[in-house]
Short mmCIF file of C-alpha atoms in Angstrom, two decimals:
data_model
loop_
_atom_site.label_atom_id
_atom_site.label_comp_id
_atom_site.label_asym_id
_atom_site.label_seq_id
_atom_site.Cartn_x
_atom_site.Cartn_y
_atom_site.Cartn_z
CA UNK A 1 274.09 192.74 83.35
CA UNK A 2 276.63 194.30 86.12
CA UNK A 3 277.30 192.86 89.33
CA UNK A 4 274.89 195.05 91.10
CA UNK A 5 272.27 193.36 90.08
CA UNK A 6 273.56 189.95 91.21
CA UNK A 7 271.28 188.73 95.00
CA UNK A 8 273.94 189.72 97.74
CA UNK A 9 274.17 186.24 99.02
CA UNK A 10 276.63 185.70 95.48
CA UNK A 11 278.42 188.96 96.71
CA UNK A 12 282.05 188.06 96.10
CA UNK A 13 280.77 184.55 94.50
CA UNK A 14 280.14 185.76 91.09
CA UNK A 15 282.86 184.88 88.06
CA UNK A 16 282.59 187.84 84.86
CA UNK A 17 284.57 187.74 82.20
CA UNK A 18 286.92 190.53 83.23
CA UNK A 19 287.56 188.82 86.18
CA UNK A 20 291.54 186.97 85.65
CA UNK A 21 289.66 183.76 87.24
CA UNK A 22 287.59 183.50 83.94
CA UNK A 23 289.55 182.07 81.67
CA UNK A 24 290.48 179.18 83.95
CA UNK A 25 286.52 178.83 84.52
CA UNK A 26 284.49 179.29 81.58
CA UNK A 27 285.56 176.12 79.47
CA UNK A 28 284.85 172.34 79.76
CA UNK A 29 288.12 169.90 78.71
CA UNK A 30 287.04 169.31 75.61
CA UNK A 31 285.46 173.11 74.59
CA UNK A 32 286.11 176.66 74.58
CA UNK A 33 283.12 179.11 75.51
CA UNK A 34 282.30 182.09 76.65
CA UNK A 35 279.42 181.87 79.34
CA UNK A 36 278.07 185.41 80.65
CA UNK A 37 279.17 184.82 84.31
CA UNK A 38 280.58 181.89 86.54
CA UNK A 39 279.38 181.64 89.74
CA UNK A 40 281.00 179.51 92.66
CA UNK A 41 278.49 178.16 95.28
CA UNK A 42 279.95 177.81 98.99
CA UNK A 43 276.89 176.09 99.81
CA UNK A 44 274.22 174.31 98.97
CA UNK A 45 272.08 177.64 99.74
CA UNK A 46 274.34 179.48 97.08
CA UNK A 47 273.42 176.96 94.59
CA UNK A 48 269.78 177.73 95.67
CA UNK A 49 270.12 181.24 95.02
CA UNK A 50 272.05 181.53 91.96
CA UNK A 51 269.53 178.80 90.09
CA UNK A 52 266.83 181.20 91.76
CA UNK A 53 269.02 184.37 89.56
CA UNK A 54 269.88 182.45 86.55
CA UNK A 55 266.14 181.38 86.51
CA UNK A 56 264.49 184.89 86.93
CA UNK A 57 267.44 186.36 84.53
CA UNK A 58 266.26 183.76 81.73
CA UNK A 59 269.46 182.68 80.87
CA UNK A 60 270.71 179.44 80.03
CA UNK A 61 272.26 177.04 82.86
CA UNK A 62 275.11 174.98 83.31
CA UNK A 63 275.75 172.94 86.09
CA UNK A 64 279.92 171.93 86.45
CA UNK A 65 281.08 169.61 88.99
CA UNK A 66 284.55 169.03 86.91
CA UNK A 67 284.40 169.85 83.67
CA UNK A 68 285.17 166.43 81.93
CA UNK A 69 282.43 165.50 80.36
CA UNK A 70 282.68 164.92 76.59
CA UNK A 71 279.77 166.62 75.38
CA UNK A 72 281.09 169.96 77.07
CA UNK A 73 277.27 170.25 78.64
CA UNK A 74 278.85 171.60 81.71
CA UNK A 75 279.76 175.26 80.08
CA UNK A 76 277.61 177.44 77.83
CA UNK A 77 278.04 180.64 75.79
CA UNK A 78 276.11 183.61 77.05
CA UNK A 79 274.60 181.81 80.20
CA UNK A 80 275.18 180.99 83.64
CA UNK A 81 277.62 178.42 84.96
CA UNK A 82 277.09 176.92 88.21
CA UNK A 83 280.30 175.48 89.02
CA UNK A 84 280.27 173.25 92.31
CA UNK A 85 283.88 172.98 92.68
CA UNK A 86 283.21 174.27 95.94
CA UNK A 87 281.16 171.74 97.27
CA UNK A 88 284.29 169.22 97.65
CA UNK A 89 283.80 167.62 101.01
CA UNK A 90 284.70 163.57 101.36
CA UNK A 91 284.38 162.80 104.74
CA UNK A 92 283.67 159.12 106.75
CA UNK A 93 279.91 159.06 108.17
CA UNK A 94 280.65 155.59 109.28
CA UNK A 95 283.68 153.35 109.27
CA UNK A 96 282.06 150.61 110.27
CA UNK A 97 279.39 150.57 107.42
CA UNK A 98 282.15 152.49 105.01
CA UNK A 99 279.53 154.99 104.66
CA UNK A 100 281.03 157.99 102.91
CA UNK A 101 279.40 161.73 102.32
CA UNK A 102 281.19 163.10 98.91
CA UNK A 103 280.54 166.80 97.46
CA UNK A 104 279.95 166.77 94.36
CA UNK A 105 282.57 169.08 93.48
CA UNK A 106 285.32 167.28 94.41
CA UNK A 107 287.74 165.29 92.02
CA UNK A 108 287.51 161.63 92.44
CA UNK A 109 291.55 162.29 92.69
CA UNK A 110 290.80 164.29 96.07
CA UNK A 111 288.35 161.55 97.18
CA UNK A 112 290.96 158.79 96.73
CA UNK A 113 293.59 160.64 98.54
CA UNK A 114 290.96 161.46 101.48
CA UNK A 115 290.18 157.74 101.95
CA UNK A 116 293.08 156.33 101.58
CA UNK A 117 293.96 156.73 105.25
CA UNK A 118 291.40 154.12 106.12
CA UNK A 119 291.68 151.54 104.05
CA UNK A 120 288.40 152.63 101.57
CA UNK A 121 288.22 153.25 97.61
CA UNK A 122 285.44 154.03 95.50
CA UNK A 123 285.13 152.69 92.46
CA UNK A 124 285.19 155.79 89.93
CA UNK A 125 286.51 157.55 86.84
CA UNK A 126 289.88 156.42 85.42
CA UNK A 127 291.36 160.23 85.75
CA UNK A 128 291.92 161.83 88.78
CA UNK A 129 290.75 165.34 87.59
CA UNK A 130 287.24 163.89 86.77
CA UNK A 131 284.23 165.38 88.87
CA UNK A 132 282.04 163.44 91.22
CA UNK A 133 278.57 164.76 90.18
CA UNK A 134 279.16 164.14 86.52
CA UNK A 135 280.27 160.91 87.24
CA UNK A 136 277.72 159.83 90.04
CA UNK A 137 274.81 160.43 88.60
CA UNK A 138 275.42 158.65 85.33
CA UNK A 139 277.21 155.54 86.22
CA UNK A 140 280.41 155.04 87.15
CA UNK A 141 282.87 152.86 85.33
CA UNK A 142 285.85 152.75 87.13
CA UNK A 143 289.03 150.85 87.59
CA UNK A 144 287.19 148.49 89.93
CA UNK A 145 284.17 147.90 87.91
CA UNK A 146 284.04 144.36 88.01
CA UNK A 147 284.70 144.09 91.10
CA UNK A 148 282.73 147.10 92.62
CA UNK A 149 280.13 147.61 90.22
CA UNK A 150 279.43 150.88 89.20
CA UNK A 151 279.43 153.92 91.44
CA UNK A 152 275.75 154.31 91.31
CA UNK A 153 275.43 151.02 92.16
CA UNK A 154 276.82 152.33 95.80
CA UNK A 155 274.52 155.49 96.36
CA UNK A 156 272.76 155.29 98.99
CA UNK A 157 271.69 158.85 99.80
CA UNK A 158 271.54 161.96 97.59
CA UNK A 159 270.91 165.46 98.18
CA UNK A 160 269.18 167.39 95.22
CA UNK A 161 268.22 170.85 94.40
CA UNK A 162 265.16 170.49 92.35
CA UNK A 163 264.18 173.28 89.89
CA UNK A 164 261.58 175.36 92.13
CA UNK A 165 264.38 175.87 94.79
CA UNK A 166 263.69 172.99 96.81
CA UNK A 167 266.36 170.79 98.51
CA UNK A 168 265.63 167.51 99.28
CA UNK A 169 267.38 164.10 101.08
CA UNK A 170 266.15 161.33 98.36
CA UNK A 171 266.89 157.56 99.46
CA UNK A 172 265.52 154.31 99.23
CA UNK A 173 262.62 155.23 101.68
CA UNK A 174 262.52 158.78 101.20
CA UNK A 175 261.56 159.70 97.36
CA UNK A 176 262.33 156.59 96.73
CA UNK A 177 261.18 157.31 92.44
CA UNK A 178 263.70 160.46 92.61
CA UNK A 179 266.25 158.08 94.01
CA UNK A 180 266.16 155.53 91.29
CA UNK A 181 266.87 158.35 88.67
CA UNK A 182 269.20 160.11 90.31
CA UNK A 183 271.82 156.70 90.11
CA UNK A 184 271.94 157.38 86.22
CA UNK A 185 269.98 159.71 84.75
CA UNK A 186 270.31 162.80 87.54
CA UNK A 187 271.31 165.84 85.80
CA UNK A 188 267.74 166.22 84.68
CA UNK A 189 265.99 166.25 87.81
CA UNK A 190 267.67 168.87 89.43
CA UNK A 191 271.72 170.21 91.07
CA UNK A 192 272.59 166.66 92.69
CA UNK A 193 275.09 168.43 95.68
CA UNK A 194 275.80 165.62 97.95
CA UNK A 195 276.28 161.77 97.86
CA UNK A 196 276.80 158.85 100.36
CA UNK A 197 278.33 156.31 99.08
CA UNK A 198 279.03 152.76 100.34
CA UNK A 199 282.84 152.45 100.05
CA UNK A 200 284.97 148.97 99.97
CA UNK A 201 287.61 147.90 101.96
CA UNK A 202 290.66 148.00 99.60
CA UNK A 203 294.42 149.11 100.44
CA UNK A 204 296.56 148.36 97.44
CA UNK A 205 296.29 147.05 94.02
CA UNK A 206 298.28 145.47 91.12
CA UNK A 207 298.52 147.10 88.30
CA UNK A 208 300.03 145.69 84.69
CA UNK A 209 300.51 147.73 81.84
CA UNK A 210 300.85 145.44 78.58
CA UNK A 211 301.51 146.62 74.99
CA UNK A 212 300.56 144.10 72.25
CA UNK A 213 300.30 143.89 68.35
CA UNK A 214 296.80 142.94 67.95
CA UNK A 215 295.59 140.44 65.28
CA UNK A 216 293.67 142.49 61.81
CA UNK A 217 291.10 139.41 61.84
CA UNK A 218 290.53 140.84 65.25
CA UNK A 219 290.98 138.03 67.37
CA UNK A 220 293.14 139.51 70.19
CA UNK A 221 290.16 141.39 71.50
CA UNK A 222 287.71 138.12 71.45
CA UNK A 223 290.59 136.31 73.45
CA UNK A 224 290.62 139.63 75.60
CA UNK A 225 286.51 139.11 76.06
CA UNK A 226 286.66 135.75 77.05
CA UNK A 227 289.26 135.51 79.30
CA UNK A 228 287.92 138.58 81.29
CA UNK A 229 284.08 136.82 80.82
CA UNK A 230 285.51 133.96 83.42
CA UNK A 231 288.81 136.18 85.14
CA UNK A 232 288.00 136.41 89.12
CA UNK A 233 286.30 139.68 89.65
CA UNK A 234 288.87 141.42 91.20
CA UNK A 235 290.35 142.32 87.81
CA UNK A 236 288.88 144.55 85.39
CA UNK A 237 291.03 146.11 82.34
CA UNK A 238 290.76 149.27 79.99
CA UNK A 239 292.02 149.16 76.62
CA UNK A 240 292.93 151.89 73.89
CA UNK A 241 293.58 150.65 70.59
CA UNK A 242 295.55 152.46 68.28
CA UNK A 243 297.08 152.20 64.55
CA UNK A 244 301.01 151.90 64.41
CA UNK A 245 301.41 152.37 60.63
CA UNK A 246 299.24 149.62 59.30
CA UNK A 247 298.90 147.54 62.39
CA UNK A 248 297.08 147.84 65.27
CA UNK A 249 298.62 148.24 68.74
CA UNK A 250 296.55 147.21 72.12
CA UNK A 251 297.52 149.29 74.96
CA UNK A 252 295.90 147.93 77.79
CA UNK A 253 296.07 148.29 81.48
CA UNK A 254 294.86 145.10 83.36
CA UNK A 255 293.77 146.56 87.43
CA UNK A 256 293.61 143.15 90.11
CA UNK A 257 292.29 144.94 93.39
CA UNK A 258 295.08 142.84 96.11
CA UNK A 259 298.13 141.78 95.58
CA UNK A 260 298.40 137.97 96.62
CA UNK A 261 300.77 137.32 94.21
CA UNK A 262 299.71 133.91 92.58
CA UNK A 263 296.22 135.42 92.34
CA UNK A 264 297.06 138.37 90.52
CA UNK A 265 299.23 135.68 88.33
CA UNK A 266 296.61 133.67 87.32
CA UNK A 267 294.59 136.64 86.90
CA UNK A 268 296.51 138.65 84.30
CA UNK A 269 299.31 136.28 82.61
CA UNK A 270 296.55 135.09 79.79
CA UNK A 271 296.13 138.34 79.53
CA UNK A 272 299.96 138.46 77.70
CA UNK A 273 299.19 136.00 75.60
CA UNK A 274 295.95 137.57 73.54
CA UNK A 275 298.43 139.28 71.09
CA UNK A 276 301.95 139.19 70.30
CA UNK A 277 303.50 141.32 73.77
CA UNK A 278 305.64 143.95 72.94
CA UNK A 279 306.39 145.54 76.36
CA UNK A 280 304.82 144.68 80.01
CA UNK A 281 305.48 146.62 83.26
CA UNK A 282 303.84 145.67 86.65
CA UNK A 283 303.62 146.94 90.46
CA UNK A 284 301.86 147.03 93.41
CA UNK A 285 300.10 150.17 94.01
CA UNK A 286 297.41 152.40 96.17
CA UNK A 287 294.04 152.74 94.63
CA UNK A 288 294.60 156.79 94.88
CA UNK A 289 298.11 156.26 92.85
CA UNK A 290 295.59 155.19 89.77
CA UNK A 291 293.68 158.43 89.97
CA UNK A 292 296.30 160.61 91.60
CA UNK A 293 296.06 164.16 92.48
CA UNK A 294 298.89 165.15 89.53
CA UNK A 295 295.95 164.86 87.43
CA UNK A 296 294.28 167.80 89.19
CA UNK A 297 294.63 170.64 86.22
CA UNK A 298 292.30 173.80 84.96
CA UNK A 299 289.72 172.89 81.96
CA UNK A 300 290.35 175.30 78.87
CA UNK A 301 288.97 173.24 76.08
CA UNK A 302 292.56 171.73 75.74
CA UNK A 303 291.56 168.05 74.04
CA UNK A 304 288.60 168.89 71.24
CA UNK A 305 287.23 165.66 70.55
CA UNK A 306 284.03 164.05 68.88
CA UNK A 307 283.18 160.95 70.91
CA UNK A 308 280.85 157.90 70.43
CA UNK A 309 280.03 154.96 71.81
CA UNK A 310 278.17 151.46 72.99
CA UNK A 311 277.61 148.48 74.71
CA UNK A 312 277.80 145.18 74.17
CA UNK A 313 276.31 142.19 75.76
CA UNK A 314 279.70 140.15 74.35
CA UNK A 315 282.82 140.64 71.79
CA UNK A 316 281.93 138.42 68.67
CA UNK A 317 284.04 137.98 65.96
CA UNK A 318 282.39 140.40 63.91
CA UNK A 319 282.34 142.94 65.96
CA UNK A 320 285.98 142.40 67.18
CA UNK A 321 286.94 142.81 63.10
CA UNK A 322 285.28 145.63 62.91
CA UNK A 323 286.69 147.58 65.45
CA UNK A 324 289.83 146.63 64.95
CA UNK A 325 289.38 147.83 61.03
CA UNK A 326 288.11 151.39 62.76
CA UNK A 327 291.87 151.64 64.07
CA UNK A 328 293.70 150.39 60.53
CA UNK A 329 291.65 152.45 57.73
CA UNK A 330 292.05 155.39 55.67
CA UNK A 331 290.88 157.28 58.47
CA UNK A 332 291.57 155.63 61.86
CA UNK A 333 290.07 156.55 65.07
CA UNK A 334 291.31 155.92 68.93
CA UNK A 335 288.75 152.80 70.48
CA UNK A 336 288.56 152.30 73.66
CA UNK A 337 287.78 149.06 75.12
CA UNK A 338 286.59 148.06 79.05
CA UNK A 339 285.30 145.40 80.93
CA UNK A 340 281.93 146.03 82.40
CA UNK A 341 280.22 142.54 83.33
CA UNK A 342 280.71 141.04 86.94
CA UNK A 343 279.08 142.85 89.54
CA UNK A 344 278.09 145.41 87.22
CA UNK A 345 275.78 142.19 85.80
CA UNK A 346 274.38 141.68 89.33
CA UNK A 347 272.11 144.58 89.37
CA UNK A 348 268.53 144.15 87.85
CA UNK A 349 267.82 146.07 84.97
CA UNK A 350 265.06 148.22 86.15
CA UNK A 351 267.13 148.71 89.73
CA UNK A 352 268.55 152.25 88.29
CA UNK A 353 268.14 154.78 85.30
CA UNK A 354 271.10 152.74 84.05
CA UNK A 355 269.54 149.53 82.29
CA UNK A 356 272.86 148.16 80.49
CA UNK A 357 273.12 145.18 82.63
CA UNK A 358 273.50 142.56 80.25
CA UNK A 359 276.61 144.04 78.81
CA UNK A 360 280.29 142.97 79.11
CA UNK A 361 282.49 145.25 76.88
CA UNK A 362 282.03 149.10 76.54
CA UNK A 363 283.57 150.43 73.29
CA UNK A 364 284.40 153.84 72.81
CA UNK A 365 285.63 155.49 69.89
CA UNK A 366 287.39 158.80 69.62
CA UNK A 367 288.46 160.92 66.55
CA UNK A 368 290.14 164.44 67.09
CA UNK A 369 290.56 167.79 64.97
CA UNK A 370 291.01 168.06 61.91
CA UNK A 371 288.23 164.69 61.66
CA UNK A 372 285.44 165.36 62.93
CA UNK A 373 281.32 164.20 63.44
CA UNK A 374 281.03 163.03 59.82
CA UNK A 375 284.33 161.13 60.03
CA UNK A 376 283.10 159.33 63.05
CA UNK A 377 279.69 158.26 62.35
CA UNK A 378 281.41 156.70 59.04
CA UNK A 379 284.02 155.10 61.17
CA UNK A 380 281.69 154.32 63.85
CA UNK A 381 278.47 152.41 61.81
CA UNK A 382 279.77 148.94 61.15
CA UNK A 383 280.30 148.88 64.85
CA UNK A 384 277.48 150.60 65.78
CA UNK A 385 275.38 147.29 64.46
CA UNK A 386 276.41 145.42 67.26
CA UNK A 387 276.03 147.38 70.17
CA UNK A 388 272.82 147.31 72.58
CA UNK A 389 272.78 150.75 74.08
CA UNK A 390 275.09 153.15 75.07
CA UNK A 391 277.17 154.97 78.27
CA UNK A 392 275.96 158.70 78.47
CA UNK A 393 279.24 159.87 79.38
CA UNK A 394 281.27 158.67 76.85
CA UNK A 395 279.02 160.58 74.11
CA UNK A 396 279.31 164.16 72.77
CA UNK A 397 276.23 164.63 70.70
CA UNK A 398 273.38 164.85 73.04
CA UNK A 399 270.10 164.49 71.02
CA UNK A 400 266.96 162.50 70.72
CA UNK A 401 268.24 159.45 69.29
CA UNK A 402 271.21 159.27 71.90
CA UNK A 403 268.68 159.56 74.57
CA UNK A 404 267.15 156.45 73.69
CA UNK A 405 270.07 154.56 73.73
CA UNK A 406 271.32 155.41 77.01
CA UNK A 407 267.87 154.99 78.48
CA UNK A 408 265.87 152.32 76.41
CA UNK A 409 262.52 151.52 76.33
CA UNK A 410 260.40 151.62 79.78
CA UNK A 411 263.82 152.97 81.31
CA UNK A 412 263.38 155.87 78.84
CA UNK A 413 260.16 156.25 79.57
CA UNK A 414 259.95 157.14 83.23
CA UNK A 415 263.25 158.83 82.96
CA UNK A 416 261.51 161.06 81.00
CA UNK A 417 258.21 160.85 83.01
CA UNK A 418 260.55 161.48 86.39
CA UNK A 419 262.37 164.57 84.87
CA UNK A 420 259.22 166.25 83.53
CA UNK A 421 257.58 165.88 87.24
CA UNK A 422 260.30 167.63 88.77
CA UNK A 423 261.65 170.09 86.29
CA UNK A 424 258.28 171.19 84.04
CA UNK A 425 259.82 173.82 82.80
CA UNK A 426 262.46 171.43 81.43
CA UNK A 427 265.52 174.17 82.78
CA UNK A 428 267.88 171.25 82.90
CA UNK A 429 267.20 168.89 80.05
CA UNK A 430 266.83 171.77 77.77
CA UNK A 431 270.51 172.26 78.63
CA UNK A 432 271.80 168.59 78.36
CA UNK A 433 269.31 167.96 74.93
CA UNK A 434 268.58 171.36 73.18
CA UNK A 435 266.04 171.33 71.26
CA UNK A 436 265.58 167.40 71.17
CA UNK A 437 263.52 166.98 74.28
CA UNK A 438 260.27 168.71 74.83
#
């Protein structure tokens, strides 16, 4: 395969491996590989043609808005990566109606910074160097998430290449059954391009950092559950918890969107009192300070990881024992904890590909080299027993089984039905489930 036999639209668009631009291109954050080419769409008719090459070449795609993505789905070895980095525009369709038109290529650190001039924030990742389309067509759980709701939840336009080469405008009146799986399961229908997304009105923010010695009977994360089950919704918190020799430390960062000062007291002093505090800092802050543009790096497989995870619908105390026992045993693993009820509750079940609207907490567990699968799912069972579904970006072994629990039952069902109808040849799920989908 040479360059001369690349469609002259890609002329000057096209990524080998003996170009110096490679090695900053061909690997996710999490993995190293070796794709055959790169290419870099200027437009959405680029990405047209190059799915059009990669097609008739027969070579496996990936499709790369950022690269974060823990299953490392968005590189491949020996294939074609279509890498949308260039497809970054954030621009205001409407202040009045906070209507927003966001590239998929462009880091949700860029899209902060752009808005920030007039007052808006989307809800989003929690790192600035994190990719819109990834993102935005899974979810959303961002530092505003109670308040907000997940990003999907604020779609209200998409534009999609499908797999014959077709680009289409998919709303709630126009495809309106394309629409509905696009806000969570849309990397199977097609190369999602474009969004518009309803944006808030939101200036600055308070943010506390809190370090605390957590319970072993597990008890600082129930109080942590139930104070954020009747919090105002303006706060929402993410948690890692982490072993300290034999104890377990809570790192959590508690995110009020204002800064009326009694509110935000009310709203995060309980907070300090769920463990025994060890170190607090607070201030006042823009929402694009939280995902700033110093997190804007090059992905070269730097953080290998093997990633699980689930939902719950609320933190019992069995649950809370057991992960807190993940972080203290012979074999500890980084858990994650976040706050996903309030307005993410709001939204029927069946109103998006993502059906997890009963749930409160998202827990996330993490192990890294020289532990690996194994040493998770051992880690990870007693905790699996109590979740009810799971977050498809916090997971990096796509199969079957995962499937299911990101979509459940009817949601499953017409995912399925929805990604079959527009990609029969299955080019796209064959990429995010190998082998596990027919």
């Amino acid at each position: 395969m040479t360059p001369a036999t690349l469609p002259k639209e890609l002329d000057g668009k096209v990524v080998l491996p003996s170009d110096p631009r490679y090695r900053l291109l061909r690997s996710t954050y999490t993995r190293v590989s070796r794709p055959a080419m790169v290419v870099l769409p200027q437009s959405v008719t680029d990405v047209v043609v190059a799915l059009r090459y990669a097609r008739d070449s027969g070579l496996p795609i990936a499709v790369r808005s950022g690269g974060h993505g823990l299953s490392g789905r968005s590189s491949n070895d020996g294939g074609v990566v279509i890498d949308l980095s260039g497809l970054n525009e954030v621009r205001v369709l409407d202040r009045k109606t906070r209507l927003v038109r966001v590239g998929v290529g462009a880091r949700w650190a860029e899209v902060a910074q752009a808005l920030k001039p007039a007052g808006l924030a989307i809800s989003s990742g929690d790192h600035g160097n994190v990719g819109v389309g990834g993102l935005a067509t899974a979810g959303g759980v961002g530092w505003l998430v109670r308040d907000y709701g997940l990003t999907i939840d604020h779609v209200r336009a998409a534009e999609v290449v499908l797999a014959d080469g077709r680009v289409v405008r998919t709303d709630a009146e126009h495809e309106p059954d394309l629409f509905w799986t696009v806000r969570g399961a849309g990397a199977g229908v097609g190369i999602v391009t474009a969004f518009e997304i309803e944006a808030t009105e939101l200036r600055d923010i308070t943010v506390a950092q809190l370090t605390l010695a957590v319970d072993p009977d597990g008890s600082t994360l129930t109080r942590w559950a139930e104070h954020l089950a009747r919090a105002p919704r303006q706060l929402s918190t993410a948690a890692m918890l982490m072993s300290h020799g034999r104890q377990a430390i809570l790192s959590l960062t508690a995110v009020y969107a204002g800064t009326d000062a009694g509110r935000v007291r009310g709203a995060v002093m309980p907070l300090r009192k769920i463990g025994a505090l060890l170190d607090q800092t607070q201030q006042s802050a823009s929402h694009a300070a939280l995902v700033s543009t110093a997190h804007l790096h090059p992905n070269l497989g730097q953080q290998p990881t093997d990633t699980t995870n689930g939902l719950l619908p609320t933190m019992t105390p069995d649950v809370a024992r057991a992960i807190t026992a993940a972080v203290t045993g012979p074999r500890p693993a980084l858990m994650q904890l976040r706050s996903v009820g309030g307005a993410v509750n709001d939204v029927a079940a069946d109103a998006t590909a993502y059906a997890h609207r009963h749930s409160t907490v998202l827990v996330v567990g993490t192990v890294f080299p020289p532990h690996d699968r194994t040493t998770l799912d051992h880690i990870w069972r007693p905790i699996g027993a109590y979740t009810r579904g799971a977050y498809a970006n916090f997971e990096s072994r796509l199969d079957a089984a995962a499937f299911r629990r990101f979509y459940p039952g009817a949601t499953g069902d017409r995912v399925l039905a929805m990604w079959r109808h527009h990609d029969p040849d299955g080019i796209f799920r064959s990429t995010l489930y190998p082998g596990t989908l027919s």
